[in-house]
Coordinates of C-alpha atoms and ligand atoms in Angstrom, one line a residue:
M1 CA 6.1 4.5 5.7
C2 CA 8.7 2.8 8.0
G3 CA 8.0 -0.5 9.7
I4 CA 7.8 -1.2 13.4
V5 CA 7.9 -4.4 15.2
G6 CA 7.9 -5.5 18.9
Y7 CA 8.1 -8.6 20.9
I8 CA 7.4 -9.4 24.6
G9 CA 7.6 -13.0 25.8
E10 CA 9.9 -15.7 27.0
K11 CA 12.1 -16.0 23.9
K12 CA 15.1 -14.0 23.0
A13 CA 13.7 -10.9 21.3
K14 CA 16.5 -10.1 18.9
P15 CA 15.9 -12.9 16.3
I16 CA 12.2 -12.3 16.3
L17 CA 12.7 -8.5 15.8
I18 CA 15.2 -9.0 13.0
N19 CA 12.8 -11.5 11.4
G20 CA 10.0 -9.0 11.6
L21 CA 12.2 -6.2 10.3
L22 CA 13.3 -8.2 7.3
R23 CA 9.6 -8.7 6.4
L24 CA 8.9 -5.1 7.0
E25 CA 11.7 -3.7 4.9
Y26 CA 9.4 -3.0 2.0
R27 CA 8.0 -0.2 4.1
G28 CA 11.3 1.6 4.3
Y29 CA 14.9 0.6 4.0
D30 CA 17.2 3.6 4.7
S31 CA 18.2 2.4 8.2
A32 CA 17.2 0.0 10.9
G33 CA 17.6 -0.6 14.6
I34 CA 16.4 -2.4 17.7
S35 CA 16.2 -1.8 21.5
T36 CA 15.9 -4.6 24.0
I37 CA 15.6 -4.6 27.8
E38 CA 18.8 -6.1 29.2
K39 CA 19.7 -6.7 32.9
S40 CA 21.8 -3.5 32.6
G41 CA 18.9 -1.4 31.2
I42 CA 17.8 -0.6 27.6
K43 CA 20.3 -1.4 25.0
T44 CA 20.0 0.0 21.4
I45 CA 21.8 -1.1 18.3
K46 CA 21.1 0.8 15.0
N47 CA 22.7 1.6 11.7
K48 CA 22.3 3.2 8.3
G49 CA 21.5 0.8 5.6
R50 CA 19.6 -2.4 5.3
V51 CA 18.4 -4.8 8.0
A52 CA 20.9 -7.4 6.9
E53 CA 23.7 -5.1 7.9
L54 CA 22.2 -4.7 11.4
E55 CA 21.8 -8.5 11.6
N56 CA 25.5 -8.9 10.8
S57 CA 26.8 -6.3 13.2
D58 CA 28.9 -7.8 16.0
E59 CA 27.2 -5.8 18.7
I60 CA 23.7 -7.2 18.0
N61 CA 24.6 -10.7 19.3
K62 CA 25.1 -9.4 22.7
L63 CA 21.4 -8.7 23.1
N64 CA 19.7 -11.4 25.2
G65 CA 16.5 -9.5 26.4
T66 CA 13.1 -11.0 25.9
I67 CA 11.4 -7.7 25.3
G68 CA 12.3 -5.4 22.5
I69 CA 11.2 -3.0 19.7
G70 CA 12.5 -2.5 16.2
H71 CA 12.2 -0.1 13.3
T72 CA 13.1 0.1 9.6
R73 CA 13.1 3.6 8.3
W74 CA 12.0 5.6 5.2
A75 CA 13.6 9.0 5.9
T76 CA 11.3 12.0 6.2
H77 CA 13.0 14.4 8.7
G78 CA 16.8 14.0 8.6
K79 CA 18.8 12.1 6.0
P80 CA 19.4 8.4 6.4
S81 CA 22.2 8.1 9.0
T82 CA 22.9 6.0 12.1
T83 CA 22.1 9.0 14.4
N84 CA 18.8 9.6 12.7
S85 CA 17.7 6.0 12.7
H86 CA 15.3 4.6 15.4
P87 CA 15.0 3.7 18.2
H88 CA 15.5 7.1 19.8
M89 CA 16.3 7.5 23.6
D90 CA 15.5 10.4 25.9
N91 CA 18.3 12.2 27.6
S92 CA 18.3 10.0 30.7
N93 CA 18.2 6.8 28.8
T94 CA 15.0 5.7 30.5
F95 CA 12.8 5.6 27.4
S96 CA 13.4 4.1 24.0
V97 CA 10.9 4.8 21.2
V98 CA 10.3 3.7 17.7
H99 CA 7.8 5.8 15.6
N100 CA 6.0 5.5 12.3
G101 CA 4.5 8.7 10.9
I102 CA 5.2 12.4 11.2
I103 CA 5.2 14.7 14.1
E104 CA 4.1 18.0 12.4
N105 CA 4.6 20.2 15.4
Y106 CA 8.0 18.7 16.4
A107 CA 9.9 22.0 15.8
G108 CA 7.8 23.8 18.5
L109 CA 8.1 20.9 20.9
K110 CA 11.9 20.7 20.4
E111 CA 12.1 24.4 21.4
F112 CA 9.9 23.8 24.3
L113 CA 12.1 20.9 25.5
K114 CA 15.3 22.8 24.8
S115 CA 14.1 25.6 27.0
R116 CA 13.9 22.9 29.7
K117 CA 17.5 21.8 29.1
Y118 CA 16.8 18.7 26.9
T119 CA 19.4 18.2 24.2
F120 CA 19.0 16.4 20.8
L121 CA 21.3 14.3 18.8
S122 CA 19.3 13.8 15.6
D123 CA 17.5 15.8 13.0
T124 CA 14.4 13.7 13.3
D125 CA 10.9 14.7 14.4
T126 CA 10.8 11.5 16.5
E127 CA 13.4 12.4 19.1
V128 CA 11.0 14.8 20.7
I129 CA 8.8 11.8 21.7
P130 CA 11.0 10.0 24.3
N131 CA 12.1 13.4 25.8
L132 CA 8.5 14.6 26.0
I133 CA 7.5 11.3 27.7
H134 CA 10.4 11.8 30.1
F135 CA 9.2 15.4 30.8
N136 CA 5.6 14.2 31.5
Y137 CA 6.9 11.3 33.5
Q138 CA 8.9 13.6 35.8
N139 CA 5.9 15.8 36.2
S140 CA 3.4 13.1 37.0
E141 CA 2.0 12.8 40.4
E142 CA 0.8 9.2 39.7
K143 CA 2.7 6.1 40.9
G144 CA 3.6 2.9 39.2
K145 CA 1.9 1.8 35.9
K146 CA -0.4 4.9 36.1
R147 CA 2.6 7.2 36.0
L148 CA 3.9 5.6 32.8
L149 CA 0.5 5.6 31.2
E150 CA -0.2 9.2 32.1
A151 CA 3.1 10.3 30.7
V152 CA 2.4 8.6 27.4
T153 CA -1.2 9.8 27.1
N154 CA -0.2 13.3 27.9
T155 CA 2.6 13.1 25.4
S156 CA 0.4 11.9 22.6
K157 CA -2.1 14.7 23.3
M158 CA 0.8 17.2 22.7
L159 CA 1.7 15.5 19.3
K160 CA 0.2 16.8 16.1
G161 CA 0.4 14.6 13.0
S162 CA 0.4 10.8 12.6
F163 CA 2.1 8.2 14.8
A164 CA 2.3 4.6 15.7
I165 CA 4.7 4.4 18.7
E166 CA 6.3 1.6 20.7
I167 CA 7.8 2.6 24.0
L168 CA 10.2 0.8 26.4
C169 CA 10.8 2.1 29.8
S170 CA 13.7 0.9 32.0
D171 CA 11.6 1.3 35.1
F172 CA 9.1 -1.3 33.6
P173 CA 11.4 -4.1 32.4
D174 CA 8.4 -6.4 31.9
N175 CA 6.2 -4.2 29.9
M176 CA 5.8 -2.1 26.7
V177 CA 3.4 0.7 25.9
V178 CA 2.0 1.3 22.4
V179 CA -0.2 4.0 20.9
R180 CA -1.4 5.0 17.5
K181 CA -3.1 7.8 15.6
D182 CA -3.5 7.7 11.7
S183 CA -0.8 5.1 11.4
P184 CA -1.2 1.4 11.5
L185 CA -0.4 -0.8 14.5
V186 CA -1.6 -4.3 15.4
I187 CA -0.9 -6.5 18.4
G188 CA -0.6 -10.2 17.7
K189 CA -1.7 -12.4 20.7
G190 CA 0.4 -15.5 21.6
V191 CA 0.6 -17.8 24.5
N192 CA 2.8 -16.0 27.2
E193 CA 4.0 -13.8 24.4
N194 CA 2.7 -10.9 22.3
Y195 CA 3.9 -9.4 19.0
I196 CA 3.5 -5.9 17.8
S197 CA 3.8 -4.6 14.2
S198 CA 2.8 -2.0 11.8
D199 CA 1.7 -4.8 9.3
I200 CA 0.1 -8.1 9.9
P201 CA 2.3 -10.0 7.4
A202 CA 5.4 -9.3 9.4
I203 CA 4.2 -11.4 12.4
L204 CA 1.8 -13.7 10.6
S205 CA 4.2 -16.7 11.1
F206 CA 3.9 -16.3 14.8
T207 CA 0.2 -15.7 15.4
K208 CA -3.2 -15.3 13.6
D209 CA -5.0 -13.6 16.3
F210 CA -4.8 -9.8 16.2
Y211 CA -6.1 -6.8 18.1
L212 CA -6.4 -3.7 16.0
L213 CA -5.9 -0.4 17.7
N214 CA -8.1 2.6 16.8
D215 CA -6.9 6.2 16.8
N216 CA -5.8 7.4 20.3
E217 CA -6.0 4.0 21.9
F218 CA -3.1 2.7 24.0
A219 CA -2.1 -0.7 25.1
F220 CA -0.1 -1.6 28.1
I221 CA 1.5 -5.0 27.3
S222 CA 2.9 -7.7 29.4
R223 CA 3.9 -11.3 28.4
D224 CA 0.6 -12.7 29.4
Q225 CA -1.8 -9.7 29.3
I226 CA -2.8 -6.8 27.1
E227 CA -4.7 -3.9 28.7
F228 CA -6.3 -1.3 26.4
Y229 CA -7.0 2.3 27.3
D230 CA -8.6 5.3 25.7
E231 CA -6.8 8.7 25.7
D232 CA -8.3 9.5 29.1
M233 CA -6.9 6.3 30.6
N234 CA -10.3 4.5 30.8
I235 CA -9.9 0.8 30.2
I236 CA -11.5 -0.4 27.0
K237 CA -12.5 -3.9 25.9
K238 CA -11.3 -5.4 22.6
E239 CA -11.9 -8.7 20.8
A240 CA -9.1 -10.3 18.9
R241 CA -9.7 -11.0 15.2
N242 CA -8.6 -14.1 13.5
I243 CA -6.8 -13.4 10.3
T244 CA -7.2 -16.1 7.7
W245 CA -4.2 -15.3 5.5
D246 CA -1.9 -18.1 5.1
A247 CA 1.6 -17.4 6.7
G248 CA 3.2 -18.7 3.5
A249 CA 1.4 -15.9 1.5
A250 CA 3.9 -13.5 3.1
E251 CA 7.0 -15.6 2.0
K252 CA 8.7 -15.7 -1.4
G253 CA 7.8 -19.4 -1.7
G254 CA 10.7 -20.3 -4.1
Y255 CA 10.4 -17.1 -6.3
P256 CA 13.4 -14.9 -6.6
D257 CA 11.5 -11.8 -5.6
F258 CA 8.0 -10.9 -4.2
M259 CA 7.2 -8.9 -7.3
F260 CA 7.7 -12.0 -9.6
K261 CA 5.7 -14.1 -7.2
E262 CA 2.9 -11.6 -7.0
I263 CA 2.7 -11.3 -10.9
N264 CA 2.5 -15.1 -11.1
E265 CA -0.1 -15.3 -8.4
Q266 CA -2.6 -13.3 -10.4
P267 CA -4.7 -16.2 -11.6
K268 CA -5.2 -17.1 -7.9
S269 CA -5.7 -13.6 -6.6
V270 CA -8.3 -12.8 -9.3
R271 CA -10.0 -16.0 -8.5
E272 CA -10.1 -15.0 -4.8
T273 CA -11.5 -11.5 -5.6
I274 CA -14.3 -13.1 -7.7
G275 CA -15.0 -15.6 -4.9
A276 CA -18.7 -16.2 -4.6
R277 CA -19.5 -12.6 -5.5
I278 CA -20.5 -13.6 -9.1
T279 CA -21.8 -16.8 -10.6
Q280 CA -23.2 -17.2 -14.1
N281 CA -26.8 -17.9 -13.2
S282 CA -27.6 -15.8 -10.2
K283 CA -27.5 -12.2 -9.2
S284 CA -24.2 -10.8 -7.9
S285 CA -23.7 -10.8 -4.1
I286 CA -21.6 -8.3 -2.2
P287 CA -23.0 -8.7 1.3
D288 CA -21.0 -5.8 2.8
L289 CA -22.3 -3.3 0.3
K290 CA -25.7 -2.3 1.4
L291 CA -26.6 0.2 -1.2
D292 CA -30.1 -0.4 -2.5
K293 CA -31.9 0.6 -5.7
E294 CA -33.6 3.6 -4.0
Y295 CA -30.2 5.1 -3.0
L296 CA -28.5 4.3 -6.4
K297 CA -31.3 6.1 -8.2
T298 CA -30.6 9.2 -6.2
I299 CA -26.8 9.5 -7.1
N300 CA -25.8 11.7 -10.0
K301 CA -22.1 11.2 -9.8
I302 CA -19.5 8.7 -8.7
F303 CA -16.1 9.9 -7.7
I304 CA -13.2 7.4 -7.7
V305 CA -10.3 8.7 -5.6
A306 CA -6.9 7.0 -5.1
C307 CA -3.2 7.2 -5.6
G308 CA -0.7 5.7 -8.1
T309 CA -1.6 2.3 -9.4
A310 CA -4.9 2.3 -7.4
M311 CA -5.9 5.4 -9.2
Y312 CA -5.1 3.8 -12.6
A313 CA -7.3 0.8 -11.6
G314 CA -9.9 3.5 -10.8
M315 CA -9.6 4.9 -14.4
A316 CA -10.3 1.5 -15.8
G317 CA -13.2 1.2 -13.3
K318 CA -14.7 4.5 -14.6
T319 CA -15.2 3.0 -18.1
I320 CA -16.9 -0.1 -16.6
L321 CA -19.2 1.8 -14.2
E322 CA -20.2 4.3 -16.8
S323 CA -20.9 1.6 -19.4
L324 CA -23.0 -0.6 -17.0
C325 CA -24.6 1.9 -14.6
E326 CA -25.0 5.0 -16.8
I327 CA -23.8 7.2 -14.0
P328 CA -21.0 9.7 -14.7
V329 CA -17.7 8.9 -13.0
E330 CA -14.8 11.2 -12.2
V331 CA -11.4 9.9 -11.2
E332 CA -9.0 12.0 -9.2
A333 CA -5.7 11.7 -7.4
A334 CA -6.4 11.8 -3.7
S335 CA -3.6 14.4 -3.2
E336 CA -5.5 16.8 -5.5
F337 CA -9.0 16.0 -4.4
R338 CA -8.3 16.7 -0.7
Y339 CA -6.8 20.2 -1.3
R340 CA -9.5 21.6 -3.5
N341 CA -13.2 22.1 -3.1
P342 CA -14.6 19.1 -5.2
I343 CA -18.3 19.2 -6.0
V344 CA -19.5 16.5 -3.7
N345 CA -22.8 16.1 -1.9
E346 CA -25.3 13.6 -0.7
K347 CA -25.9 12.7 -4.3
T348 CA -22.3 11.6 -4.9
L349 CA -21.0 8.2 -4.2
C350 CA -17.2 8.4 -3.5
I351 CA -15.2 5.2 -4.0
F352 CA -11.7 5.2 -2.4
I353 CA -9.2 2.5 -3.7
T354 CA -6.2 1.6 -1.6
Q355 CA -4.3 -1.6 -1.5
S356 CA -2.8 -0.9 1.9
G357 CA -5.8 1.0 3.3
E358 CA -3.2 3.3 5.0
T359 CA -2.5 5.9 2.3
A360 CA -2.6 9.3 4.1
D361 CA -3.9 11.2 1.1
T362 CA -6.6 8.7 0.3
I363 CA -7.8 8.7 3.9
A364 CA -7.8 12.4 4.1
A365 CA -9.8 12.6 0.9
L366 CA -12.3 10.2 2.3
K367 CA -12.8 12.3 5.4
L368 CA -13.4 15.4 3.2
A369 CA -16.0 13.5 1.1
K370 CA -17.8 12.4 4.4
S371 CA -17.8 16.0 5.6
K372 CA -19.7 16.9 2.5
N373 CA -22.3 14.3 3.2
A374 CA -21.3 11.8 0.4
K375 CA -21.5 8.1 1.0
T376 CA -18.1 6.6 1.1
L377 CA -17.0 3.1 -0.1
A378 CA -13.5 1.9 0.5
I379 CA -11.8 -0.9 -1.6
S380 CA -8.9 -2.2 0.3
N381 CA -6.7 -5.4 0.4
V382 CA -5.9 -5.3 4.1
I383 CA -8.6 -6.4 6.5
G384 CA -9.1 -3.9 9.3
A385 CA -6.9 -1.2 7.7
S386 CA -7.3 2.4 8.8
I387 CA -9.6 3.3 5.9
S388 CA -12.1 0.7 6.9
R389 CA -12.6 2.6 10.2
E390 CA -13.5 5.8 8.3
A391 CA -15.6 4.5 5.4
D392 CA -19.3 3.8 5.4
Y393 CA -18.7 0.5 3.6
T394 CA -15.4 -1.4 3.0
I395 CA -15.1 -4.2 0.6
Y396 CA -11.9 -6.3 0.3
T397 CA -10.0 -7.4 -2.8
H398 CA -8.8 -10.6 -1.0
A399 CA -5.7 -10.6 -3.2
G400 CA -3.5 -11.8 -0.3
P401 CA -0.6 -9.8 1.1
E402 CA 1.2 -7.7 -1.5
I403 CA 4.8 -7.1 -0.3
A404 CA 6.7 -5.8 -3.4
V405 CA 6.6 -2.0 -3.5
A406 CA 5.4 -2.2 -7.1
S407 CA 1.8 -3.1 -7.1
T408 CA 0.7 -5.9 -9.4
K409 CA -1.8 -8.3 -8.2
A410 CA -3.7 -5.6 -6.2
Y411 CA -4.2 -3.7 -9.5
T412 CA -5.9 -6.6 -11.3
S413 CA -8.0 -7.5 -8.2
Q414 CA -9.1 -3.8 -7.9
I415 CA -10.4 -3.8 -11.4
V416 CA -12.2 -7.1 -11.0
L417 CA -13.8 -5.8 -7.9
L418 CA -14.8 -2.5 -9.6
A419 CA -16.4 -4.6 -12.4
I420 CA -18.3 -6.7 -9.9
I421 CA -19.5 -3.5 -8.2
A422 CA -20.7 -2.2 -11.6
I423 CA -22.5 -5.4 -12.2
N424 CA -24.1 -5.2 -8.8
F425 CA -25.3 -1.7 -9.3
A426 CA -26.7 -2.4 -12.8
E427 CA -28.5 -5.4 -11.4
K428 CA -30.1 -3.3 -8.7
L429 CA -30.9 -0.6 -11.2
E430 CA -32.3 -3.2 -13.5
I431 CA -30.5 -1.8 -16.5
N432 CA -28.2 -3.3 -19.2
Q433 CA -28.9 -6.9 -18.3
E434 CA -27.4 -8.4 -21.5
K435 CA -24.1 -6.5 -21.0
V436 CA -24.1 -7.6 -17.3
N437 CA -24.6 -11.3 -18.2
E438 CA -21.8 -11.1 -20.9
L439 CA -19.4 -9.4 -18.5
K440 CA -20.1 -12.0 -15.8
S441 CA -19.1 -14.9 -18.1
D442 CA -16.0 -13.0 -19.2
I443 CA -15.0 -12.3 -15.6
L444 CA -15.3 -16.0 -14.7
L445 CA -12.9 -16.8 -17.5
L446 CA -10.2 -14.5 -16.3
P447 CA -8.2 -16.8 -14.0
S448 CA -7.5 -19.3 -16.8
Q449 CA -6.8 -16.5 -19.3
L450 CA -4.3 -15.0 -16.9
E451 CA -2.5 -18.3 -16.9
E452 CA -2.3 -18.2 -20.7
V453 CA -0.9 -14.7 -20.5
L454 CA 1.9 -15.8 -18.1
K455 CA 3.1 -18.3 -20.7
N456 CA 4.6 -15.4 -22.6
T457 CA 7.1 -14.7 -19.9
E458 CA 10.2 -15.9 -21.7
R459 CA 9.5 -13.9 -24.9
I460 CA 8.9 -10.8 -22.8
K461 CA 12.2 -11.4 -21.0
S462 CA 14.0 -11.5 -24.3
F463 CA 12.5 -8.2 -25.3
A464 CA 13.5 -6.7 -21.9
Q465 CA 17.1 -7.8 -22.6
R466 CA 17.0 -5.8 -25.9
I467 CA 15.7 -2.6 -24.4
Y468 CA 17.0 -2.4 -20.8
K469 CA 19.6 0.2 -21.6
E470 CA 17.0 2.7 -23.0
K471 CA 16.8 6.1 -21.6
D472 CA 13.2 6.9 -22.6
V473 CA 10.2 4.6 -23.4
F474 CA 6.7 5.7 -24.5
F475 CA 3.5 3.8 -23.8
I476 CA 0.4 4.5 -25.9
G477 CA -3.2 3.2 -26.0
R478 CA -6.7 4.4 -26.7
G479 CA -9.7 4.3 -24.3
I480 CA -9.3 1.7 -21.6
D481 CA -5.9 0.8 -23.2
Y482 CA -4.6 4.2 -22.3
T483 CA -5.3 3.5 -18.6
V484 CA -3.1 0.5 -19.0
A485 CA -0.4 2.5 -20.7
L486 CA -0.3 4.8 -17.7
E487 CA 0.1 1.8 -15.3
G488 CA 2.7 0.2 -17.6
S489 CA 4.7 3.4 -17.6
L490 CA 4.5 3.8 -13.8
K491 CA 5.7 0.2 -13.3
L492 CA 8.7 0.8 -15.6
K493 CA 9.6 4.1 -13.9
E494 CA 9.4 2.9 -10.4
I495 CA 11.5 -0.3 -10.7
S496 CA 13.8 0.3 -13.6
Y497 CA 14.4 4.1 -13.2
I498 CA 13.9 4.5 -17.0
H499 CA 12.1 7.7 -17.9
S500 CA 8.8 6.9 -19.6
E501 CA 5.6 8.6 -20.6
A502 CA 2.1 7.4 -21.4
Y503 CA 0.0 9.1 -24.0
P504 CA -3.4 8.5 -25.6
S505 CA -2.3 7.2 -29.0
G506 CA -4.1 10.0 -30.9
E507 CA -2.3 12.6 -28.9
L508 CA 1.2 11.7 -30.2
K509 CA 0.8 14.0 -33.2
H510 CA -0.1 16.9 -31.0
G511 CA 3.4 17.3 -29.7
P512 CA 5.1 14.2 -28.2
I513 CA 5.9 12.8 -31.6
A514 CA 8.7 15.4 -31.8
L515 CA 10.5 13.2 -29.3
I516 CA 10.5 10.1 -31.5
E517 CA 13.8 9.4 -33.1
N518 CA 15.6 6.4 -34.4
D519 CA 15.5 3.4 -32.1
V520 CA 13.2 4.8 -29.4
T521 CA 10.9 2.2 -27.9
I522 CA 7.1 2.6 -28.2
I523 CA 4.9 0.1 -26.3
S524 CA 1.4 0.0 -27.5
I525 CA -1.7 -1.7 -26.1
L526 CA -4.3 -2.6 -28.7
T527 CA -7.3 -4.5 -27.4
N528 CA -10.4 -2.8 -28.8
R529 CA -11.5 -4.1 -32.1
L530 CA -13.2 -0.9 -33.0
L531 CA -10.1 1.3 -32.4
V532 CA -7.4 -1.1 -33.7
E533 CA -7.1 0.4 -37.2
K534 CA -6.9 3.9 -35.8
S535 CA -4.2 2.9 -33.3
I536 CA -2.2 1.0 -35.9
S537 CA -2.1 4.3 -38.0
N538 CA -0.6 6.0 -35.0
I539 CA 2.0 3.2 -34.6
Q540 CA 2.9 3.5 -38.2
E541 CA 3.6 7.2 -37.7
V542 CA 6.3 6.3 -35.2
V543 CA 7.6 3.3 -37.0
T544 CA 8.4 5.5 -40.0
R545 CA 10.4 7.7 -37.7
G546 CA 12.6 4.7 -36.6
A547 CA 10.8 3.6 -33.4
K548 CA 11.1 0.0 -32.0
T549 CA 7.6 -1.4 -31.3
F550 CA 6.3 -3.8 -28.6
I551 CA 2.7 -4.5 -29.1
I552 CA 0.3 -6.2 -26.7
T553 CA -2.9 -7.2 -28.4
N554 CA -5.8 -9.6 -28.6
Q555 CA -6.4 -8.7 -32.3
E556 CA -5.0 -10.4 -35.5
L557 CA -2.5 -7.9 -36.8
N558 CA -1.1 -8.0 -40.4
H559 CA 1.8 -5.7 -39.8
N560 CA 5.4 -6.3 -38.9
F561 CA 6.3 -5.0 -35.4
D562 CA 9.4 -5.8 -33.4
E563 CA 7.5 -7.9 -30.9
V564 CA 3.8 -8.7 -30.6
I565 CA 2.5 -10.5 -27.5
T566 CA -0.9 -11.9 -28.1
I567 CA -3.3 -12.2 -25.2
P568 CA -6.6 -13.9 -25.0
K569 CA -9.7 -12.1 -26.2
T570 CA -11.9 -10.8 -23.5
N571 CA -14.6 -8.2 -22.9
P572 CA -13.1 -4.8 -23.7
L573 CA -14.2 -3.5 -20.3
I574 CA -11.9 -5.8 -18.4
S575 CA -9.1 -6.1 -20.9
P576 CA -6.7 -4.3 -18.6
I577 CA -6.6 -7.3 -16.3
L578 CA -4.9 -9.3 -19.0
S579 CA -3.1 -6.6 -21.0
V580 CA -1.3 -5.2 -17.9
V581 CA 0.5 -8.5 -17.2
P582 CA 3.0 -8.4 -20.0
L583 CA 3.9 -4.8 -19.0
Q584 CA 4.5 -5.9 -15.4
I585 CA 6.7 -8.8 -16.6
L586 CA 8.6 -6.3 -19.0
A587 CA 9.3 -3.9 -16.2
Y588 CA 10.3 -6.7 -13.9
Y589 CA 12.9 -8.1 -16.3
I590 CA 14.3 -4.7 -17.3
S591 CA 14.9 -4.0 -13.6
K592 CA 16.5 -7.4 -13.2
E593 CA 18.8 -6.8 -16.3
K594 CA 19.9 -3.6 -14.7
G595 CA 20.7 -5.4 -11.5
L596 CA 18.3 -3.4 -9.4
D597 CA 16.5 -4.3 -6.3
V598 CA 13.1 -5.1 -7.8
D599 CA 11.1 -5.4 -4.6
K600 CA 12.6 -2.3 -2.9
P601 CA 13.2 0.4 -5.5
R602 CA 15.0 3.6 -4.5
N603 CA 13.2 6.4 -2.7
L604 CA 10.0 4.4 -2.4
A605 CA 8.1 2.6 0.2
K606 CA 5.1 0.3 0.1
S607 CA 2.5 2.4 1.9
V608 CA 2.7 6.1 1.9
T609 CA 1.3 7.1 5.2
V610 CA 2.7 10.6 5.0
E611 CA 1.5 13.5 2.8
Ligands
M6R701 O1 -1.8 1.3 -0.7 P1 -2.3 2.2 -1.9 O2 -3.0 1.4 -2.9 O3 -3.1 3.3 -1.4 O4 -1.0 2.8 -2.6 C1 -1.2 3.8 -3.6 C2 0.2 4.0 -4.3 O5 1.1 4.5 -3.4 C3 0.7 2.7 -4.9 O6 -0.1 2.2 -5.9 C4 2.0 3.1 -5.7 O7 1.8 3.9 -6.8 C5 2.7 1.8 -6.1 N1 4.1 1.9 -5.8 C6 2.6 1.5 -7.5 O8 3.2 0.3 -7.9

């Protein structure tokens, strides 16, 4: 959580930092601040609230420095306040630090520093960092650059937890030092200037050439040079990677919000995910997935591990993999998997799904699976993300940057990719070829079918206007439709703050039906021809108790419901890719009707890099 940005070059740093922070706000938006190196030393301006408030503060226009660091915060230690916001300075005002992540042993370090007469202003874990750097700097016998580097490397060795840190030092007015461990940090290379950020999209409009730091690697950055070091201060060589994302992909591009843009991008993002991986008349191709028939024949279980929306994509993936590959699949929340003793061994393939590739629980779960000798496959949307450095194999969804906190296009791309993986495995195992061929043609139709689904936007908006004042909403479905119900319910909760629950349709009568009373809204997904009659009976049970009904279906229904959104027919295995879209649109318009910030819902942040 939290976003960090940095600039070192010949231009004024302030506008570049503010621009970066505005793009990073989806990572946290409790407070924001920047430090620049001025002629008089390091100057810091920060405040509680959004980046826009920082940008409009009178003080900020006095910053003229060409080197600076910035931070937008999602509070973990210490409530949102100006004092708790970053950057934090040491007692002597020599070091300014912004930090992403959590310092788990900060309390002990604080006591240690207090015993050496350091004082603290904030309740944060971060404030120990500039003071520890100062302590190590004072105690270093090195001179010049080595003294600073030694102070930073010794400090990072004392920190437990996760961190991406940018450091300014008033003794080095032409440099910046950065370090990371278990928290993302990239350096964008320009001409006589360099950019630093926790996320590539924040600085994509300035450069497309990026260095990715690995854990416990440092960079000593000047305007025209970047030196990389390992934790023992040995120089290491790194190649910049060219990122092909279009800079416009990280802009709203005329849409009112990122979420609405990302919902509407799904025909394109799904097309990109399919890419050249499947075509009708040849075998599927996933070049980065080197799992052969011999290996696939040895596995007796697939685990899919993820969080939130990515986990719900995994639940849909379970149905597809089991149907095509005939291997049992278990799906589990990464935060549960990592703290128990799952039955995983060399015969288990573990798939980790994460849009950001930075989710702390998912990465920890992957490390656990590896320690139990399982092969690990990561599915991520962000090239070079932390998870790709841990997994045996990583394949990318190529959905383009997803900025809105509520995940939409990543979910549909994740399911498409899981379906392609299932096809690939079944082809290698030489089973279910007829099903495989049918599924391939159906996948290739998805982009145009998504365009059809999006044509329902105005009707869904009208329904949203009818129900936006509801207090409770229920989502129901059977089989794969139930996994969509879970995702629809999560979307509604997170951006509209309406309480909602998702149930398998057949479960209502085992308890939850007691909650149904006059005018309650029930949203039902009905895409499986074989289960439709059963599900309609369940809906009738709630209609007779006065519920309002919103149905998403690809079947012909001869019943009167309050609203029926008809979507194109597709293979039941991939129906979530179409049926989720009306639920995304519904949640979006309910949030808009309530006047909420759709892209940045309260208490949330885009990537959850803390436990
Ligand atoms: O980046 P990840 O896919 O690992 O993120 C997982 C969840 O935090 C994420 O899907 C979250 O549930 C979204 N806010 C849902 O819209």
